[in-house]
Amino acid sequence: MSGFTHFNEQGRAKMVDVSAKPETVRTAIAESSIIVNEQIYEYINENKIKKGDVLAVAQVAGIMAAKKTWDIIPMCHPIPLNGINIEYSWEKNENQYVLCIRTTVKTKGSTGVEMEALTAAAMTALTVYDMCKAIDKGMVIGPTYLVEKTGGVSSKDYNRADSHTGKEHNWGKSNE
């Protein structure tokens, strides 16, 4: 099993020991999306969903998910998060609307926050689905992917070239 960091000498799963790694500032950005119909788009933007303010609730769910990533992904370390931000942008494709979700997670620690950013993005999209499913269960979530990772001692930053369809977004700004 040599070469695999998450296996012990018996070939069984283990959580990697990061205690010897120095603390550095680490940031990860992830994106996801959910495709909705025109009615859901209008109801979200007019705050007509009976469960409440969809984007506000989804934002809180994404933040909570980032903070609890270590609870649901077995090999993730419980790490202190110094910042979590979630931004939205809408795209229109024919008669469908795409809610683009961007999460940014930051820590100062000895392991990265990629999984926290990805978990936040996925949970934000799942929460939108949950809040809108009474109107239409045909919504589509994804893709969900890492956009950027910085920090760490290896200096191997990552930057995805084709972030969310390659379009410029007005992250966090109103589309009106």
PDB file of N, CA and C in Angstrom, residues 15-102:
ATOM      1  N   MET A  15      -6.792   8.500   8.850  1.00  0.00           N
ATOM      2  CA  MET A  15      -6.750   9.936   8.619  1.00  0.00           C
ATOM      3  C   MET A  15      -5.291  10.357   8.702  1.00  0.00           C
ATOM      4  N   VAL A  16      -4.838  11.098   7.727  1.00  0.00           N
ATOM      5  CA  VAL A  16      -3.440  11.510   7.639  1.00  0.00           C
ATOM      6  C   VAL A  16      -3.078  12.409   8.819  1.00  0.00           C
ATOM      7  N   ASP A  17      -1.894  12.216   9.360  1.00  0.00           N
ATOM      8  CA  ASP A  17      -1.377  13.041  10.448  1.00  0.00           C
ATOM      9  C   ASP A  17      -0.762  14.302   9.856  1.00  0.00           C
ATOM     10  N   VAL A  18      -1.351  15.458  10.155  1.00  0.00           N
ATOM     11  CA  VAL A  18      -0.837  16.728   9.631  1.00  0.00           C
ATOM     12  C   VAL A  18      -0.168  17.555  10.726  1.00  0.00           C
ATOM     13  N   SER A  19       0.081  16.944  11.872  1.00  0.00           N
ATOM     14  CA  SER A  19       0.607  17.697  13.016  1.00  0.00           C
ATOM     15  C   SER A  19       1.994  18.296  12.763  1.00  0.00           C
ATOM     16  N   ALA A  20       2.771  17.723  11.871  1.00  0.00           N
ATOM     17  CA  ALA A  20       4.116  18.250  11.595  1.00  0.00           C
ATOM     18  C   ALA A  20       4.106  19.347  10.527  1.00  0.00           C
ATOM     19  N   LYS A  21       2.991  19.511   9.836  1.00  0.00           N
ATOM     20  CA  LYS A  21       2.916  20.520   8.788  1.00  0.00           C
ATOM     21  C   LYS A  21       2.745  21.915   9.406  1.00  0.00           C
ATOM     22  N   PRO A  22       3.459  22.904   8.886  1.00  0.00           N
ATOM     23  CA  PRO A  22       3.307  24.256   9.428  1.00  0.00           C
ATOM     24  C   PRO A  22       1.965  24.865   9.018  1.00  0.00           C
ATOM     25  N   GLU A  23       1.488  25.768   9.847  1.00  0.00           N
ATOM     26  CA  GLU A  23       0.258  26.475   9.522  1.00  0.00           C
ATOM     27  C   GLU A  23       0.532  27.552   8.481  1.00  0.00           C
ATOM     28  N   THR A  24      -0.308  27.596   7.460  1.00  0.00           N
ATOM     29  CA  THR A  24      -0.236  28.652   6.453  1.00  0.00           C
ATOM     30  C   THR A  24      -1.663  29.096   6.152  1.00  0.00           C
ATOM     31  N   VAL A  25      -1.806  30.262   5.544  1.00  0.00           N
ATOM     32  CA  VAL A  25      -3.118  30.722   5.112  1.00  0.00           C
ATOM     33  C   VAL A  25      -3.503  29.920   3.878  1.00  0.00           C
ATOM     34  N   ARG A  26      -4.691  29.362   3.896  1.00  0.00           N
ATOM     35  CA  ARG A  26      -5.172  28.517   2.802  1.00  0.00           C
ATOM     36  C   ARG A  26      -6.573  28.968   2.396  1.00  0.00           C
ATOM     37  N   THR A  27      -6.801  29.017   1.103  1.00  0.00           N
ATOM     38  CA  THR A  27      -8.091  29.442   0.566  1.00  0.00           C
ATOM     39  C   THR A  27      -8.523  28.461  -0.508  1.00  0.00           C
ATOM     40  N   ALA A  28      -9.818  28.218  -0.583  1.00  0.00           N
ATOM     41  CA  ALA A  28     -10.370  27.401  -1.666  1.00  0.00           C
ATOM     42  C   ALA A  28     -11.656  28.052  -2.157  1.00  0.00           C
ATOM     43  N   ILE A  29     -11.842  28.007  -3.464  1.00  0.00           N
ATOM     44  CA  ILE A  29     -13.058  28.512  -4.101  1.00  0.00           C
ATOM     45  C   ILE A  29     -13.660  27.357  -4.888  1.00  0.00           C
ATOM     46  N   ALA A  30     -14.962  27.147  -4.706  1.00  0.00           N
ATOM     47  CA  ALA A  30     -15.674  26.100  -5.442  1.00  0.00           C
ATOM     48  C   ALA A  30     -16.937  26.701  -6.040  1.00  0.00           C
ATOM     49  N   GLU A  31     -17.417  26.039  -7.064  1.00  0.00           N
ATOM     50  CA  GLU A  31     -18.660  26.482  -7.699  1.00  0.00           C
ATOM     51  C   GLU A  31     -19.584  25.305  -7.900  1.00  0.00           C
ATOM     52  N   SER A  32     -20.872  25.602  -7.903  1.00  0.00           N
ATOM     53  CA  SER A  32     -21.904  24.650  -8.271  1.00  0.00           C
ATOM     54  C   SER A  32     -23.007  25.450  -8.941  1.00  0.00           C
ATOM     55  N   SER A  33     -24.047  24.769  -9.356  1.00  0.00           N
ATOM     56  CA  SER A  33     -25.170  25.457  -9.972  1.00  0.00           C
ATOM     57  C   SER A  33     -26.415  24.594  -9.854  1.00  0.00           C
ATOM     58  N   ILE A  34     -27.546  25.238 -10.056  1.00  0.00           N
ATOM     59  CA  ILE A  34     -28.810  24.513 -10.119  1.00  0.00           C
ATOM     60  C   ILE A  34     -29.653  25.141 -11.227  1.00  0.00           C
ATOM     61  N   ILE A  35     -30.164  24.293 -12.090  1.00  0.00           N
ATOM     62  CA  ILE A  35     -31.003  24.740 -13.200  1.00  0.00           C
ATOM     63  C   ILE A  35     -32.455  24.679 -12.750  1.00  0.00           C
ATOM     64  N   VAL A  36     -33.161  25.798 -12.901  1.00  0.00           N
ATOM     65  CA  VAL A  36     -34.558  25.889 -12.490  1.00  0.00           C
ATOM     66  C   VAL A  36     -35.399  26.419 -13.642  1.00  0.00           C
ATOM     67  N   ASN A  37     -36.702  26.222 -13.532  1.00  0.00           N
ATOM     68  CA  ASN A  37     -37.587  26.758 -14.566  1.00  0.00           C
ATOM     69  C   ASN A  37     -37.892  28.232 -14.292  1.00  0.00           C
ATOM     70  N   GLU A  38     -38.607  28.851 -15.203  1.00  0.00           N
ATOM     71  CA  GLU A  38     -38.878  30.282 -15.091  1.00  0.00           C
ATOM     72  C   GLU A  38     -39.706  30.614 -13.858  1.00  0.00           C
ATOM     73  N   GLN A  39     -40.671  29.762 -13.515  1.00  0.00           N
ATOM     74  CA  GLN A  39     -41.500  30.026 -12.343  1.00  0.00           C
ATOM     75  C   GLN A  39     -40.662  30.058 -11.059  1.00  0.00           C
ATOM     76  N   ILE A  40     -39.774  29.087 -10.908  1.00  0.00           N
ATOM     77  CA  ILE A  40     -38.926  29.062  -9.719  1.00  0.00           C
ATOM     78  C   ILE A  40     -38.012  30.284  -9.698  1.00  0.00           C
ATOM     79  N   TYR A  41     -37.439  30.610 -10.851  1.00  0.00           N
ATOM     80  CA  TYR A  41     -36.586  31.810 -10.941  1.00  0.00           C
ATOM     81  C   TYR A  41     -37.350  33.039 -10.444  1.00  0.00           C
ATOM     82  N   GLU A  42     -38.572  33.223 -10.956  1.00  0.00           N
ATOM     83  CA  GLU A  42     -39.369  34.382 -10.557  1.00  0.00           C
ATOM     84  C   GLU A  42     -39.734  34.330  -9.080  1.00  0.00           C
ATOM     85  N   TYR A  43     -40.140  33.157  -8.605  1.00  0.00           N
ATOM     86  CA  TYR A  43     -40.526  33.025  -7.188  1.00  0.00           C
ATOM     87  C   TYR A  43     -39.350  33.293  -6.252  1.00  0.00           C
ATOM     88  N   ILE A  44     -38.169  32.821  -6.621  1.00  0.00           N
ATOM     89  CA  ILE A  44     -36.988  33.091  -5.788  1.00  0.00           C
ATOM     90  C   ILE A  44     -36.714  34.586  -5.744  1.00  0.00           C
ATOM     91  N   ASN A  45     -36.725  35.220  -6.902  1.00  0.00           N
ATOM     92  CA  ASN A  45     -36.380  36.638  -6.976  1.00  0.00           C
ATOM     93  C   ASN A  45     -37.463  37.559  -6.431  1.00  0.00           C
ATOM     94  N   GLU A  46     -38.696  37.070  -6.368  1.00  0.00           N
ATOM     95  CA  GLU A  46     -39.797  37.863  -5.801  1.00  0.00           C
ATOM     96  C   GLU A  46     -40.101  37.423  -4.371  1.00  0.00           C
ATOM     97  N   ASN A  47     -39.288  36.527  -3.829  1.00  0.00           N
ATOM     98  CA  ASN A  47     -39.444  36.009  -2.468  1.00  0.00           C
ATOM     99  C   ASN A  47     -40.850  35.443  -2.229  1.00  0.00           C
ATOM    100  N   LYS A  48     -41.318  34.597  -3.170  1.00  0.00           N
ATOM    101  CA  LYS A  48     -42.656  34.009  -3.087  1.00  0.00           C
ATOM    102  C   LYS A  48     -42.640  32.521  -2.707  1.00  0.00           C
ATOM    103  N   ILE A  49     -41.474  31.979  -2.404  1.00  0.00           N
ATOM    104  CA  ILE A  49     -41.406  30.567  -2.011  1.00  0.00           C
ATOM    105  C   ILE A  49     -41.936  30.463  -0.580  1.00  0.00           C
ATOM    106  N   LYS A  50     -42.868  29.543  -0.357  1.00  0.00           N
ATOM    107  CA  LYS A  50     -43.544  29.454   0.942  1.00  0.00           C
ATOM    108  C   LYS A  50     -42.610  29.108   2.095  1.00  0.00           C
ATOM    109  N   LYS A  51     -41.495  28.451   1.812  1.00  0.00           N
ATOM    110  CA  LYS A  51     -40.567  28.078   2.882  1.00  0.00           C
ATOM    111  C   LYS A  51     -39.708  29.252   3.346  1.00  0.00           C
ATOM    112  N   GLY A  52     -39.720  30.347   2.594  1.00  0.00           N
ATOM    113  CA  GLY A  52     -38.957  31.523   3.005  1.00  0.00           C
ATOM    114  C   GLY A  52     -38.006  32.012   1.926  1.00  0.00           C
ATOM    115  N   ASP A  53     -37.081  32.861   2.321  1.00  0.00           N
ATOM    116  CA  ASP A  53     -36.100  33.461   1.428  1.00  0.00           C
ATOM    117  C   ASP A  53     -35.088  32.394   1.016  1.00  0.00           C
ATOM    118  N   VAL A  54     -35.234  31.870  -0.179  1.00  0.00           N
ATOM    119  CA  VAL A  54     -34.450  30.726  -0.654  1.00  0.00           C
ATOM    120  C   VAL A  54     -32.952  30.998  -0.597  1.00  0.00           C
ATOM    121  N   LEU A  55     -32.517  32.109  -1.131  1.00  0.00           N
ATOM    122  CA  LEU A  55     -31.082  32.371  -1.192  1.00  0.00           C
ATOM    123  C   LEU A  55     -30.485  32.622   0.186  1.00  0.00           C
ATOM    124  N   ALA A  56     -31.240  33.247   1.071  1.00  0.00           N
ATOM    125  CA  ALA A  56     -30.743  33.474   2.432  1.00  0.00           C
ATOM    126  C   ALA A  56     -30.607  32.151   3.183  1.00  0.00           C
ATOM    127  N   VAL A  57     -31.626  31.312   3.098  1.00  0.00           N
ATOM    128  CA  VAL A  57     -31.578  30.019   3.786  1.00  0.00           C
ATOM    129  C   VAL A  57     -30.481  29.144   3.193  1.00  0.00           C
ATOM    130  N   ALA A  58     -30.364  29.121   1.864  1.00  0.00           N
ATOM    131  CA  ALA A  58     -29.320  28.312   1.208  1.00  0.00           C
ATOM    132  C   ALA A  58     -27.930  28.806   1.600  1.00  0.00           C
ATOM    133  N   GLN A  59     -27.772  30.114   1.740  1.00  0.00           N
ATOM    134  CA  GLN A  59     -26.487  30.677   2.142  1.00  0.00           C
ATOM    135  C   GLN A  59     -26.100  30.181   3.536  1.00  0.00           C
ATOM    136  N   VAL A  60     -27.041  30.226   4.468  1.00  0.00           N
ATOM    137  CA  VAL A  60     -26.765  29.750   5.826  1.00  0.00           C
ATOM    138  C   VAL A  60     -26.473  28.247   5.807  1.00  0.00           C
ATOM    139  N   ALA A  61     -27.216  27.492   5.015  1.00  0.00           N
ATOM    140  CA  ALA A  61     -26.973  26.044   4.914  1.00  0.00           C
ATOM    141  C   ALA A  61     -25.575  25.753   4.382  1.00  0.00           C
ATOM    142  N   GLY A  62     -25.136  26.503   3.387  1.00  0.00           N
ATOM    143  CA  GLY A  62     -23.795  26.322   2.839  1.00  0.00           C
ATOM    144  C   GLY A  62     -22.714  26.632   3.857  1.00  0.00           C
ATOM    145  N   ILE A  63     -22.922  27.694   4.614  1.00  0.00           N
ATOM    146  CA  ILE A  63     -21.955  28.058   5.664  1.00  0.00           C
ATOM    147  C   ILE A  63     -21.911  26.967   6.723  1.00  0.00           C
ATOM    148  N   MET A  64     -23.068  26.502   7.151  1.00  0.00           N
ATOM    149  CA  MET A  64     -23.116  25.435   8.153  1.00  0.00           C
ATOM    150  C   MET A  64     -22.451  24.165   7.636  1.00  0.00           C
ATOM    151  N   ALA A  65     -22.669  23.846   6.370  1.00  0.00           N
ATOM    152  CA  ALA A  65     -22.074  22.637   5.783  1.00  0.00           C
ATOM    153  C   ALA A  65     -20.557  22.721   5.759  1.00  0.00           C
ATOM    154  N   ALA A  66     -20.024  23.883   5.397  1.00  0.00           N
ATOM    155  CA  ALA A  66     -18.559  24.049   5.393  1.00  0.00           C
ATOM    156  C   ALA A  66     -18.001  23.785   6.778  1.00  0.00           C
ATOM    157  N   LYS A  67     -18.676  24.306   7.796  1.00  0.00           N
ATOM    158  CA  LYS A  67     -18.215  24.150   9.171  1.00  0.00           C
ATOM    159  C   LYS A  67     -18.315  22.709   9.663  1.00  0.00           C
ATOM    160  N   LYS A  68     -19.172  21.910   9.039  1.00  0.00           N
ATOM    161  CA  LYS A  68     -19.397  20.532   9.480  1.00  0.00           C
ATOM    162  C   LYS A  68     -18.849  19.497   8.496  1.00  0.00           C
ATOM    163  N   THR A  69     -18.039  19.904   7.557  1.00  0.00           N
ATOM    164  CA  THR A  69     -17.523  18.981   6.546  1.00  0.00           C
ATOM    165  C   THR A  69     -16.866  17.764   7.175  1.00  0.00           C
ATOM    166  N   TRP A  70     -16.087  17.970   8.203  1.00  0.00           N
ATOM    167  CA  TRP A  70     -15.388  16.870   8.867  1.00  0.00           C
ATOM    168  C   TRP A  70     -16.366  15.870   9.474  1.00  0.00           C
ATOM    169  N   ASP A  71     -17.613  16.283   9.732  1.00  0.00           N
ATOM    170  CA  ASP A  71     -18.630  15.366  10.271  1.00  0.00           C
ATOM    171  C   ASP A  71     -19.172  14.401   9.220  1.00  0.00           C
ATOM    172  N   ILE A  72     -19.138  14.810   7.958  1.00  0.00           N
ATOM    173  CA  ILE A  72     -19.776  13.984   6.929  1.00  0.00           C
ATOM    174  C   ILE A  72     -18.818  13.358   5.924  1.00  0.00           C
ATOM    175  N   ILE A  73     -17.584  13.838   5.857  1.00  0.00           N
ATOM    176  CA  ILE A  73     -16.592  13.238   4.961  1.00  0.00           C
ATOM    177  C   ILE A  73     -15.515  12.614   5.843  1.00  0.00           C
ATOM    178  N   PRO A  74     -15.423  11.299   5.844  1.00  0.00           N
ATOM    179  CA  PRO A  74     -14.652  10.565   6.852  1.00  0.00           C
ATOM    180  C   PRO A  74     -13.197  10.978   7.045  1.00  0.00           C
ATOM    181  N   MET A  75     -12.454  11.295   6.018  1.00  0.00           N
ATOM    182  CA  MET A  75     -11.029  11.566   6.187  1.00  0.00           C
ATOM    183  C   MET A  75     -10.691  13.049   6.309  1.00  0.00           C
ATOM    184  N   CYS A  76     -11.697  13.904   6.408  1.00  0.00           N
ATOM    185  CA  CYS A  76     -11.457  15.341   6.581  1.00  0.00           C
ATOM    186  C   CYS A  76     -11.120  15.646   8.034  1.00  0.00           C
ATOM    187  N   HIS A  77     -10.200  16.585   8.204  1.00  0.00           N
ATOM    188  CA  HIS A  77      -9.807  17.024   9.533  1.00  0.00           C
ATOM    189  C   HIS A  77     -10.772  18.100  10.032  1.00  0.00           C
ATOM    190  N   PRO A  78     -11.049  18.117  11.321  1.00  0.00           N
ATOM    191  CA  PRO A  78     -11.813  19.246  11.869  1.00  0.00           C
ATOM    192  C   PRO A  78     -10.879  20.447  11.959  1.00  0.00           C
ATOM    193  N   ILE A  79     -11.137  21.444  11.149  1.00  0.00           N
ATOM    194  CA  ILE A  79     -10.227  22.592  11.111  1.00  0.00           C
ATOM    195  C   ILE A  79     -11.008  23.878  11.372  1.00  0.00           C
ATOM    196  N   PRO A  80     -10.358  24.840  11.987  1.00  0.00           N
ATOM    197  CA  PRO A  80     -11.030  26.124  12.215  1.00  0.00           C
ATOM    198  C   PRO A  80     -11.109  26.907  10.900  1.00  0.00           C
ATOM    199  N   LEU A  81     -12.274  27.384  10.595  1.00  0.00           N
ATOM    200  CA  LEU A  81     -12.447  28.182   9.379  1.00  0.00           C
ATOM    201  C   LEU A  81     -12.481  29.647   9.763  1.00  0.00           C
ATOM    202  N   ASN A  82     -11.679  30.438   9.076  1.00  0.00           N
ATOM    203  CA  ASN A  82     -11.585  31.862   9.373  1.00  0.00           C
ATOM    204  C   ASN A  82     -12.541  32.703   8.553  1.00  0.00           C
ATOM    205  N   GLY A  83     -13.037  32.154   7.457  1.00  0.00           N
ATOM    206  CA  GLY A  83     -13.971  32.898   6.631  1.00  0.00           C
ATOM    207  C   GLY A  83     -14.678  31.996   5.644  1.00  0.00           C
ATOM    208  N   ILE A  84     -15.972  32.263   5.447  1.00  0.00           N
ATOM    209  CA  ILE A  84     -16.774  31.531   4.465  1.00  0.00           C
ATOM    210  C   ILE A  84     -17.665  32.560   3.785  1.00  0.00           C
ATOM    211  N   ASN A  85     -17.640  32.588   2.462  1.00  0.00           N
ATOM    212  CA  ASN A  85     -18.500  33.501   1.722  1.00  0.00           C
ATOM    213  C   ASN A  85     -19.179  32.728   0.601  1.00  0.00           C
ATOM    214  N   ILE A  86     -20.444  33.050   0.364  1.00  0.00           N
ATOM    215  CA  ILE A  86     -21.207  32.421  -0.719  1.00  0.00           C
ATOM    216  C   ILE A  86     -21.841  33.529  -1.539  1.00  0.00           C
ATOM    217  N   GLU A  87     -21.632  33.444  -2.853  1.00  0.00           N
ATOM    218  CA  GLU A  87     -22.166  34.452  -3.763  1.00  0.00           C
ATOM    219  C   GLU A  87     -22.998  33.768  -4.842  1.00  0.00           C
ATOM    220  N   TYR A  88     -23.955  34.517  -5.385  1.00  0.00           N
ATOM    221  CA  TYR A  88     -24.854  34.003  -6.415  1.00  0.00           C
ATOM    222  C   TYR A  88     -24.787  34.860  -7.673  1.00  0.00           C
ATOM    223  N   SER A  89     -25.086  34.212  -8.790  1.00  0.00           N
ATOM    224  CA  SER A  89     -25.234  34.902 -10.058  1.00  0.00           C
ATOM    225  C   SER A  89     -26.217  34.081 -10.903  1.00  0.00           C
ATOM    226  N   TRP A  90     -27.039  34.751 -11.684  1.00  0.00           N
ATOM    227  CA  TRP A  90     -28.004  34.051 -12.550  1.00  0.00           C
ATOM    228  C   TRP A  90     -27.551  34.097 -14.002  1.00  0.00           C
ATOM    229  N   GLU A  91     -27.802  32.998 -14.723  1.00  0.00           N
ATOM    230  CA  GLU A  91     -27.644  32.931 -16.179  1.00  0.00           C
ATOM    231  C   GLU A  91     -28.970  32.463 -16.759  1.00  0.00           C
ATOM    232  N   LYS A  92     -29.279  32.901 -17.965  1.00  0.00           N
ATOM    233  CA  LYS A  92     -30.479  32.423 -18.648  1.00  0.00           C
ATOM    234  C   LYS A  92     -30.042  31.655 -19.884  1.00  0.00           C
ATOM    235  N   ASN A  93     -30.527  30.432 -20.004  1.00  0.00           N
ATOM    236  CA  ASN A  93     -30.278  29.585 -21.168  1.00  0.00           C
ATOM    237  C   ASN A  93     -31.626  29.140 -21.722  1.00  0.00           C
ATOM    238  N   GLU A  94     -32.051  29.746 -22.820  1.00  0.00           N
ATOM    239  CA  GLU A  94     -33.354  29.476 -23.427  1.00  0.00           C
ATOM    240  C   GLU A  94     -34.440  29.650 -22.381  1.00  0.00           C
ATOM    241  N   ASN A  95     -35.216  28.598 -22.055  1.00  0.00           N
ATOM    242  CA  ASN A  95     -36.297  28.749 -21.076  1.00  0.00           C
ATOM    243  C   ASN A  95     -35.894  28.238 -19.691  1.00  0.00           C
ATOM    244  N   GLN A  96     -34.589  28.073 -19.469  1.00  0.00           N
ATOM    245  CA  GLN A  96     -34.097  27.635 -18.174  1.00  0.00           C
ATOM    246  C   GLN A  96     -33.256  28.740 -17.554  1.00  0.00           C
ATOM    247  N   TYR A  97     -33.234  28.734 -16.245  1.00  0.00           N
ATOM    248  CA  TYR A  97     -32.419  29.690 -15.503  1.00  0.00           C
ATOM    249  C   TYR A  97     -31.418  28.895 -14.664  1.00  0.00           C
ATOM    250  N   VAL A  98     -30.186  29.373 -14.651  1.00  0.00           N
ATOM    251  CA  VAL A  98     -29.126  28.694 -13.912  1.00  0.00           C
ATOM    252  C   VAL A  98     -28.682  29.597 -12.773  1.00  0.00           C
ATOM    253  N   LEU A  99     -28.848  29.098 -11.552  1.00  0.00           N
ATOM    254  CA  LEU A  99     -28.323  29.804 -10.392  1.00  0.00           C
ATOM    255  C   LEU A  99     -26.904  29.313 -10.178  1.00  0.00           C
ATOM    256  N   CYS A 100     -25.943  30.194 -10.389  1.00  0.00           N
ATOM    257  CA  CYS A 100     -24.531  29.870 -10.199  1.00  0.00           C
ATOM    258  C   CYS A 100     -24.156  30.211  -8.759  1.00  0.00           C
ATOM    259  N   ILE A 101     -23.450  29.295  -8.126  1.00  0.00           N
ATOM    260  CA  ILE A 101     -23.097  29.424  -6.714  1.00  0.00           C
ATOM    261  C   ILE A 101     -21.580  29.387  -6.603  1.00  0.00           C
ATOM    262  N   ARG A 102     -21.013  30.355  -5.911  1.00  0.00           N
ATOM    263  CA  ARG A 102     -19.561  30.389  -5.690  1.00  0.00           C
ATOM    264  C   ARG A 102     -19.300  30.487  -4.196  1.00  0.00           C
TER     265      ARG A 102
END
